[in-house]
Coordinates of C-alpha atoms and ligand atoms in Angstrom, one line a residue:
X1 CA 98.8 107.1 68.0
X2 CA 98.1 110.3 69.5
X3 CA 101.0 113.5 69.2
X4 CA 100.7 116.1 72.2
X5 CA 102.1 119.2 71.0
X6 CA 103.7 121.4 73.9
X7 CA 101.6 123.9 75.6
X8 CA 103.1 126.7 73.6
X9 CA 103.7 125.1 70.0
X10 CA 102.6 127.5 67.6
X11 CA 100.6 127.0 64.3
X12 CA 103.9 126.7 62.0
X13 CA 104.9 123.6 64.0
X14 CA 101.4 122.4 64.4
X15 CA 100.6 122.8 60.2
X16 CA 104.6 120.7 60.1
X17 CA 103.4 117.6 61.9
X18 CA 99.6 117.3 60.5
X19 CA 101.7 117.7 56.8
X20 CA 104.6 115.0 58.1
X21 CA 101.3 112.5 59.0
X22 CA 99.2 113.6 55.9
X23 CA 102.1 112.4 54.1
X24 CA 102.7 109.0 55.1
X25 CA 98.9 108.7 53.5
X26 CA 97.2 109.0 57.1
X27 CA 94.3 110.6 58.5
X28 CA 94.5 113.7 61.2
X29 CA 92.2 114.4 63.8
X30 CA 93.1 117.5 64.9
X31 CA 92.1 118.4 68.7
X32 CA 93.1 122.3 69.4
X33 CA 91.8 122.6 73.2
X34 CA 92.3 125.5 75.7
X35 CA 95.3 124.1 77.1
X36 CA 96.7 121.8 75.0
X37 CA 96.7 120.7 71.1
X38 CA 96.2 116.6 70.2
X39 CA 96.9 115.4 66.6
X40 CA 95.3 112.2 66.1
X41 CA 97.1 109.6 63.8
X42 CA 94.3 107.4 62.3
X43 CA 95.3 104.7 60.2
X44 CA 98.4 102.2 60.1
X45 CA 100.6 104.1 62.7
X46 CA 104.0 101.9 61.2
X47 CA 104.3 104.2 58.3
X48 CA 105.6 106.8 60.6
X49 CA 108.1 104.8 61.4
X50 CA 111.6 106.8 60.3
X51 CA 109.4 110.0 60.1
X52 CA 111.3 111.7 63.4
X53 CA 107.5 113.2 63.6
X54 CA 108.0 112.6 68.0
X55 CA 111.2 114.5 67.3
X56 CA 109.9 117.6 65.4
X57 CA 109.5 120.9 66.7
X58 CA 106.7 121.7 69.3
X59 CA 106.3 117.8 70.1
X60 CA 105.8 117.1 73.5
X61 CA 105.6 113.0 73.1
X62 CA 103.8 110.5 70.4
X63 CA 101.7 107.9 72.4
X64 CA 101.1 104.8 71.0
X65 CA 96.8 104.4 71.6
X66 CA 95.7 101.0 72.5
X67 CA 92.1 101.2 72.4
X68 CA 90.6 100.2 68.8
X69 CA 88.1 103.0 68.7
X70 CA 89.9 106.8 68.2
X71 CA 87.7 109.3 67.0
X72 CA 85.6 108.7 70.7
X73 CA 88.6 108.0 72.6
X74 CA 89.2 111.0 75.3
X75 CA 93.1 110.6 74.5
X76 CA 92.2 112.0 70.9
X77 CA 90.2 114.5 71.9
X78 CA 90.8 116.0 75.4
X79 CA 87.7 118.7 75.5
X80 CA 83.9 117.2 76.5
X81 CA 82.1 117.5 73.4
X82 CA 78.7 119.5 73.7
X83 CA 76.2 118.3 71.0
X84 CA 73.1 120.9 70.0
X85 CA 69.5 119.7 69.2
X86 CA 68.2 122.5 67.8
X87 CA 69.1 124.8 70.3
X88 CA 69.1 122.9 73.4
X89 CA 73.3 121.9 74.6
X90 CA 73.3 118.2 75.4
X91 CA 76.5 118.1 77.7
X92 CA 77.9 120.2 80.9
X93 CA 74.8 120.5 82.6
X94 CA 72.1 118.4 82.4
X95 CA 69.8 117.9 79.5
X96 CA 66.2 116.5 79.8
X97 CA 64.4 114.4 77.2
X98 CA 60.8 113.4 77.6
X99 CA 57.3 112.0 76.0
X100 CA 56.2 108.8 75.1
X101 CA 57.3 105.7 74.0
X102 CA 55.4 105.8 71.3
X103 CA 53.6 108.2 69.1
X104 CA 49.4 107.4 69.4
X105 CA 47.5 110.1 68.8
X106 CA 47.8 114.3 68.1
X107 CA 45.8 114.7 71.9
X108 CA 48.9 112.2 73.6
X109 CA 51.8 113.9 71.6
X110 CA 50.1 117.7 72.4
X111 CA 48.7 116.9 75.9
X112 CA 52.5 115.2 76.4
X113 CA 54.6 117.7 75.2
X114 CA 52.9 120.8 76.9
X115 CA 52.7 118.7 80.3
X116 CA 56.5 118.0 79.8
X117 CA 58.1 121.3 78.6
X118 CA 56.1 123.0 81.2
X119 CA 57.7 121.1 84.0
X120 CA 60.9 121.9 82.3
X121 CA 62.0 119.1 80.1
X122 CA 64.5 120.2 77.5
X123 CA 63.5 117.8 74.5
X124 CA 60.7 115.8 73.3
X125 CA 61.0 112.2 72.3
X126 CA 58.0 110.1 70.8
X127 CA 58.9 106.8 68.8
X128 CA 57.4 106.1 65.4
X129 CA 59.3 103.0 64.4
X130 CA 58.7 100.8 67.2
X131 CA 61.1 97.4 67.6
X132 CA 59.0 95.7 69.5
X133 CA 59.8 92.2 71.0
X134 CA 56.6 90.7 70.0
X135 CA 55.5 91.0 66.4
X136 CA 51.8 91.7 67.1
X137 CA 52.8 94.6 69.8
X138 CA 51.6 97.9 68.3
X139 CA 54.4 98.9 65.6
X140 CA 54.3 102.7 65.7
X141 CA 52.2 105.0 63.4
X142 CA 55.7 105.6 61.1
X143 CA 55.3 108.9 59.1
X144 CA 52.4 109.7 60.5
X145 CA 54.0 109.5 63.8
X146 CA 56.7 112.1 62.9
X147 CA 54.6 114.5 62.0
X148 CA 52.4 113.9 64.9
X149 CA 55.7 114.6 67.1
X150 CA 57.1 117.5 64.8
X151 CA 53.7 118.8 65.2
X152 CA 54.1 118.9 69.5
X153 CA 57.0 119.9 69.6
X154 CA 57.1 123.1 67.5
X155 CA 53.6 123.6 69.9
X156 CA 55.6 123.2 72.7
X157 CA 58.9 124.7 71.5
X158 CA 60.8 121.8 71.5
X159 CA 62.9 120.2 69.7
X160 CA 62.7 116.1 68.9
X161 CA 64.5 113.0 69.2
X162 CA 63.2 109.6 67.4
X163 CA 63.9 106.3 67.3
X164 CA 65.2 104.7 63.7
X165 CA 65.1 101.2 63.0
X166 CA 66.6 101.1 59.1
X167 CA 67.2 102.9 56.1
X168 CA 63.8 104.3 55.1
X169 CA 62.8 105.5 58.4
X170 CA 66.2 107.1 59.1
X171 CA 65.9 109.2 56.0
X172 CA 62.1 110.2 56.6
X173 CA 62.9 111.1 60.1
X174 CA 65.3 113.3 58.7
X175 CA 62.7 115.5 57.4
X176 CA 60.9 116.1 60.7
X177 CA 63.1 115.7 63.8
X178 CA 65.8 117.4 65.1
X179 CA 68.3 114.2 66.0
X180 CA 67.9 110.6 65.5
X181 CA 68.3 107.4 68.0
X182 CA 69.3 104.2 67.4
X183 CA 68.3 102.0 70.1
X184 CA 69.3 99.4 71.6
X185 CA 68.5 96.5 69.6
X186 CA 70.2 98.4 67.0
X187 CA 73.2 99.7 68.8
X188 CA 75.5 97.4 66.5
X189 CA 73.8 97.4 63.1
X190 CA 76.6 98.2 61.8
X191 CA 74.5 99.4 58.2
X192 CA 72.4 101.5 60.0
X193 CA 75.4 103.0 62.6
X194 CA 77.3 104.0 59.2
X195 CA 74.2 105.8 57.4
X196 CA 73.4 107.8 60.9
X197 CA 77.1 108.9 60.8
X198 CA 76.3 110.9 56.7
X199 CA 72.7 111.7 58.1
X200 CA 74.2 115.5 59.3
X201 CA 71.9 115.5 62.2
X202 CA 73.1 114.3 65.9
X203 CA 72.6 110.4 67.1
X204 CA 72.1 109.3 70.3
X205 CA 73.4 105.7 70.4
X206 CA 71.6 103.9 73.1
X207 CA 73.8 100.8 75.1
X208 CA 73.0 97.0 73.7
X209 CA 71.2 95.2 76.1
X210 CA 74.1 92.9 76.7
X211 CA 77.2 95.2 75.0
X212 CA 80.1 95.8 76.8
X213 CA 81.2 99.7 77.1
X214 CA 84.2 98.6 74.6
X215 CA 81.6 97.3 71.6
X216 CA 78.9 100.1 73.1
X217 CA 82.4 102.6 71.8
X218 CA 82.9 100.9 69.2
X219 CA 80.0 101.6 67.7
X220 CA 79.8 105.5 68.2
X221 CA 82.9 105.3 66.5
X222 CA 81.2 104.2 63.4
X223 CA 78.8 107.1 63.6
X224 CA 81.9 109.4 63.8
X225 CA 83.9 107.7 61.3
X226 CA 81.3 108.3 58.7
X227 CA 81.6 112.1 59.7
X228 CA 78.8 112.6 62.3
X229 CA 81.3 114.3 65.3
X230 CA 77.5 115.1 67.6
X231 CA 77.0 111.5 69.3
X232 CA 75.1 110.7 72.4
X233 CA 75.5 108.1 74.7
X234 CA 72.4 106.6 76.7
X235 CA 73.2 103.8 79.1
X236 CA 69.2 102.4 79.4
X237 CA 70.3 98.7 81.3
X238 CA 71.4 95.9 80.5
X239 CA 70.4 92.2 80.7
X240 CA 71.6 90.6 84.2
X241 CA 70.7 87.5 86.3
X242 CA 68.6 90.3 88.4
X243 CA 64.4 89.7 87.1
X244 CA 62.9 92.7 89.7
X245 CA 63.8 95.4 87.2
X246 CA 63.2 95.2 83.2
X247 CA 67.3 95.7 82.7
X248 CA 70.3 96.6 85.4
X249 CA 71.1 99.9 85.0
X250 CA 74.6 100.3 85.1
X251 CA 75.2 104.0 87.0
X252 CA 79.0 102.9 86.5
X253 CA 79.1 103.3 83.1
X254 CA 79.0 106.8 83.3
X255 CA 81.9 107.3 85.2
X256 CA 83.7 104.5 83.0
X257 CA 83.1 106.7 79.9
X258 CA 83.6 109.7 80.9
X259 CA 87.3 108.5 81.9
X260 CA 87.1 107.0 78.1
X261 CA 85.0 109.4 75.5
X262 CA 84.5 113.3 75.4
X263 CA 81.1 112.0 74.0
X264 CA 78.3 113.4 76.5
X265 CA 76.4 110.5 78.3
X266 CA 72.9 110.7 79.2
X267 CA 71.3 107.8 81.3
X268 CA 67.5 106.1 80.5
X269 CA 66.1 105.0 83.8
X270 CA 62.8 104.4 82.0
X271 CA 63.5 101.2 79.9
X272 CA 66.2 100.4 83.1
X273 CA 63.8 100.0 85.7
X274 CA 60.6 99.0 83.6
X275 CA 58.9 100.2 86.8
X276 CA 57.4 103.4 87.0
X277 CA 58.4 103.5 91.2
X278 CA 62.1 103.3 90.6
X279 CA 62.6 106.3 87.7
X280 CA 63.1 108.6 90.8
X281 CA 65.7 107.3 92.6
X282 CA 67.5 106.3 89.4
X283 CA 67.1 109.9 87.7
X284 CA 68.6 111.3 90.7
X285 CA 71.2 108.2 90.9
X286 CA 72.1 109.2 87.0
X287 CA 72.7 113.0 87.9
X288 CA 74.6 112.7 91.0
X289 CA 76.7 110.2 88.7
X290 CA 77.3 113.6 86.6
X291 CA 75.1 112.1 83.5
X292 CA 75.1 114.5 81.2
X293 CA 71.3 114.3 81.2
X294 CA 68.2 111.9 81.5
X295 CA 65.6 110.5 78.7
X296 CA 62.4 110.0 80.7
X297 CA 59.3 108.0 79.4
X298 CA 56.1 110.4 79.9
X299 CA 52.6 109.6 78.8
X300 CA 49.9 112.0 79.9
X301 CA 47.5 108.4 80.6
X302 CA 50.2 105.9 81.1
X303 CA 47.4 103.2 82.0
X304 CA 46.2 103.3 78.2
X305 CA 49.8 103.8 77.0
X306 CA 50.1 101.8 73.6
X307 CA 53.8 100.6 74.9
X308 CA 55.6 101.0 78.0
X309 CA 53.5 102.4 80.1
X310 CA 54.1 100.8 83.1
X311 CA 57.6 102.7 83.2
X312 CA 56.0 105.5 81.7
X313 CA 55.4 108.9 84.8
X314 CA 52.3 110.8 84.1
X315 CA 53.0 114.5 83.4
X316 CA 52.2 115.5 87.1
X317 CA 54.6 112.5 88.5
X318 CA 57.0 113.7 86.2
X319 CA 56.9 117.5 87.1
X320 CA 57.1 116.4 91.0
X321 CA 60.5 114.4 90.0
X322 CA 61.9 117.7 88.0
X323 CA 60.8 119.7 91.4
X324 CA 62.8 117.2 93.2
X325 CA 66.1 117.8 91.5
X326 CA 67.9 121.0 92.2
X327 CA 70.0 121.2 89.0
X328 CA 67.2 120.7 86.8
X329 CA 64.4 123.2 89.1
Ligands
LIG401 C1 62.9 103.5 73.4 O1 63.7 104.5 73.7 O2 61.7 103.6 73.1 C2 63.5 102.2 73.3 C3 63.0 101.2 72.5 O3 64.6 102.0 74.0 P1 65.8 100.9 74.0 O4 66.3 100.9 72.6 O5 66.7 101.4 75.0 O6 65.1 99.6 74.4
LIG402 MN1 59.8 102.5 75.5

């Protein structure tokens, strides 16, 4: 259930309903925008029943919330949520994050990073964990990958974004990067979704290749409910009947959540398309669909890429697509 206080209901009447919920044993999530202040009810909304609580003072009217995840849910929270890595603002305007699949090498992660942050990209990424879907595909260099991509990106003044795959390399990422992804074989490891959430460092929660928006929400929700409120989304395809592209990127999803979440949504084409050809005109698809940014697989030699590198630009096709994109020159 969600309580909209009137426009002008002061703090007195705002501290008497939080205290009327608090008592019945329930959470609060308190949402105090510009225009208008939302208490979130979380927790069995029936023990308000008798309370009068749509009835006290400053109340404009309770609404009964339908949706199953709350802490995401627009209704709870009115005002887009901006989320900082390091000092770059992922949401209202539009965030790049680029680099390699994979960490390889200090020349890739250096050459990389340089390449990228001089053609404007906002954030480096660079897995070290890799999930790969064949068990003798290269693996990532693990630690020594982080501090191969901590290294390029304080070179390049960046900050960093990796992939984690389990406990032990969520908490050693911790210790080099700036925010952590869990990707999208992962998106509903539930385990891993909770310990992200207590990490105090933001997520970006890439789609499940086959999840619908409702589990994809779901599953932020875990991250917040274990106290993390600076979650990404990043729509990267999903699995369809259609074999000329590596997934189906679904530009609709970002429209969808933004009608659904104040989370900011970011959109993949990389892993989408699978073909280097299409990140173009699906970059520029994602920003006209108001993404709140794009994570762009760049290798400076894609052809000896250890992973991906057939969907992986090289820095110079990567600087012609920034050229090509007003918001982002
Ligand atoms: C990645 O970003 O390197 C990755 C493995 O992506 P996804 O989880 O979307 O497949
Ligand atoms: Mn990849």
């Amino acid at each position: 259930m969600i309580i909209i206080m009137k426009p002008n209901a002061g703090e007195k009447e705002i501290e008497n309903v939080v205290s009327i919920v608090r008592g019945k044993g329930l959470d609060v999530n308190l949402s105090q925008g510009k225009e208008v202040t939302v208490i979130g009810v979380i927790g069995d909304k029936t023990k308000l029943d008798g309370s009068n609580v749509e009835i006290a003072p400053g109340v404009e009217k309770a609404v009964p919330l339908t949706e199953s995840y709350k802490l995401c849910n627009i209704k709870f929270h009115p005002e887009p949520t901006v989320v900082r890595c390091g000092d770059v603002r992922i949401g209202g305007g539009a965030t790049v994050i680029a680099g390699p699949c994979a960490v390889e090498n200090e020349q890739q992660m250096l050459e990389t990073a340089r390449g990228v942050k001089a053609a404007g990209a906002h954030i480096l990424r660079g897995g070290a964990y890799k999930p790969r879907t064949s068990p003798y595909s290269f693996q990532g260099l693990k630690e020594e990958g982080l501090k191969l991509l901590r290294k390029a990106a304080d070179a390049a003044h960046m900050p960093c974004v990796t992939e984690v795959i389990d406990f032990d390399s969520l908490k050693t990422a911790c210790r080099y990067v700036d925010m952590l992804q869990i990707g999208a074989r992962n998106m509903q490891n539930f385990e891993l979704l909770k310990e992200a959430g207590h990490a105090g460092v933001p997520v970006v929660l890439k789609r499940g290749m086959s999840a619908t928006i409702e589990e994809w929400l779901n599953a932020a929700e875990y991250i917040l409910a274990s106290g993390c409120r600076e979650v990404v989304l990043c729509e990267r395809g999903i699995r369809t009947f259609e074999r000329s592209t590596r997934n189906t990127l679904d530009i609709a999803a970002v429209p969808v959540l933004k009608a659904k979440t104040h989370l900011p949504v970011i959109v993949d084409p990389s892993h989408a398309a699978g073909v280097r050809a299409y990140i173009p005109a699906l970059t520029r698809a994602a920003l006209a669909a108001d993404a709140d940014g794009v994570m762009i697989e760049v290798h400076n030699n894609p052809a000896c890429a250890l992973s991906d590198g057939d969907q992986s630009l090289d820095i110079a096709q990567f600087a012609d697509l920034m050229a090509s994109i007003p918001c982002l020159k």
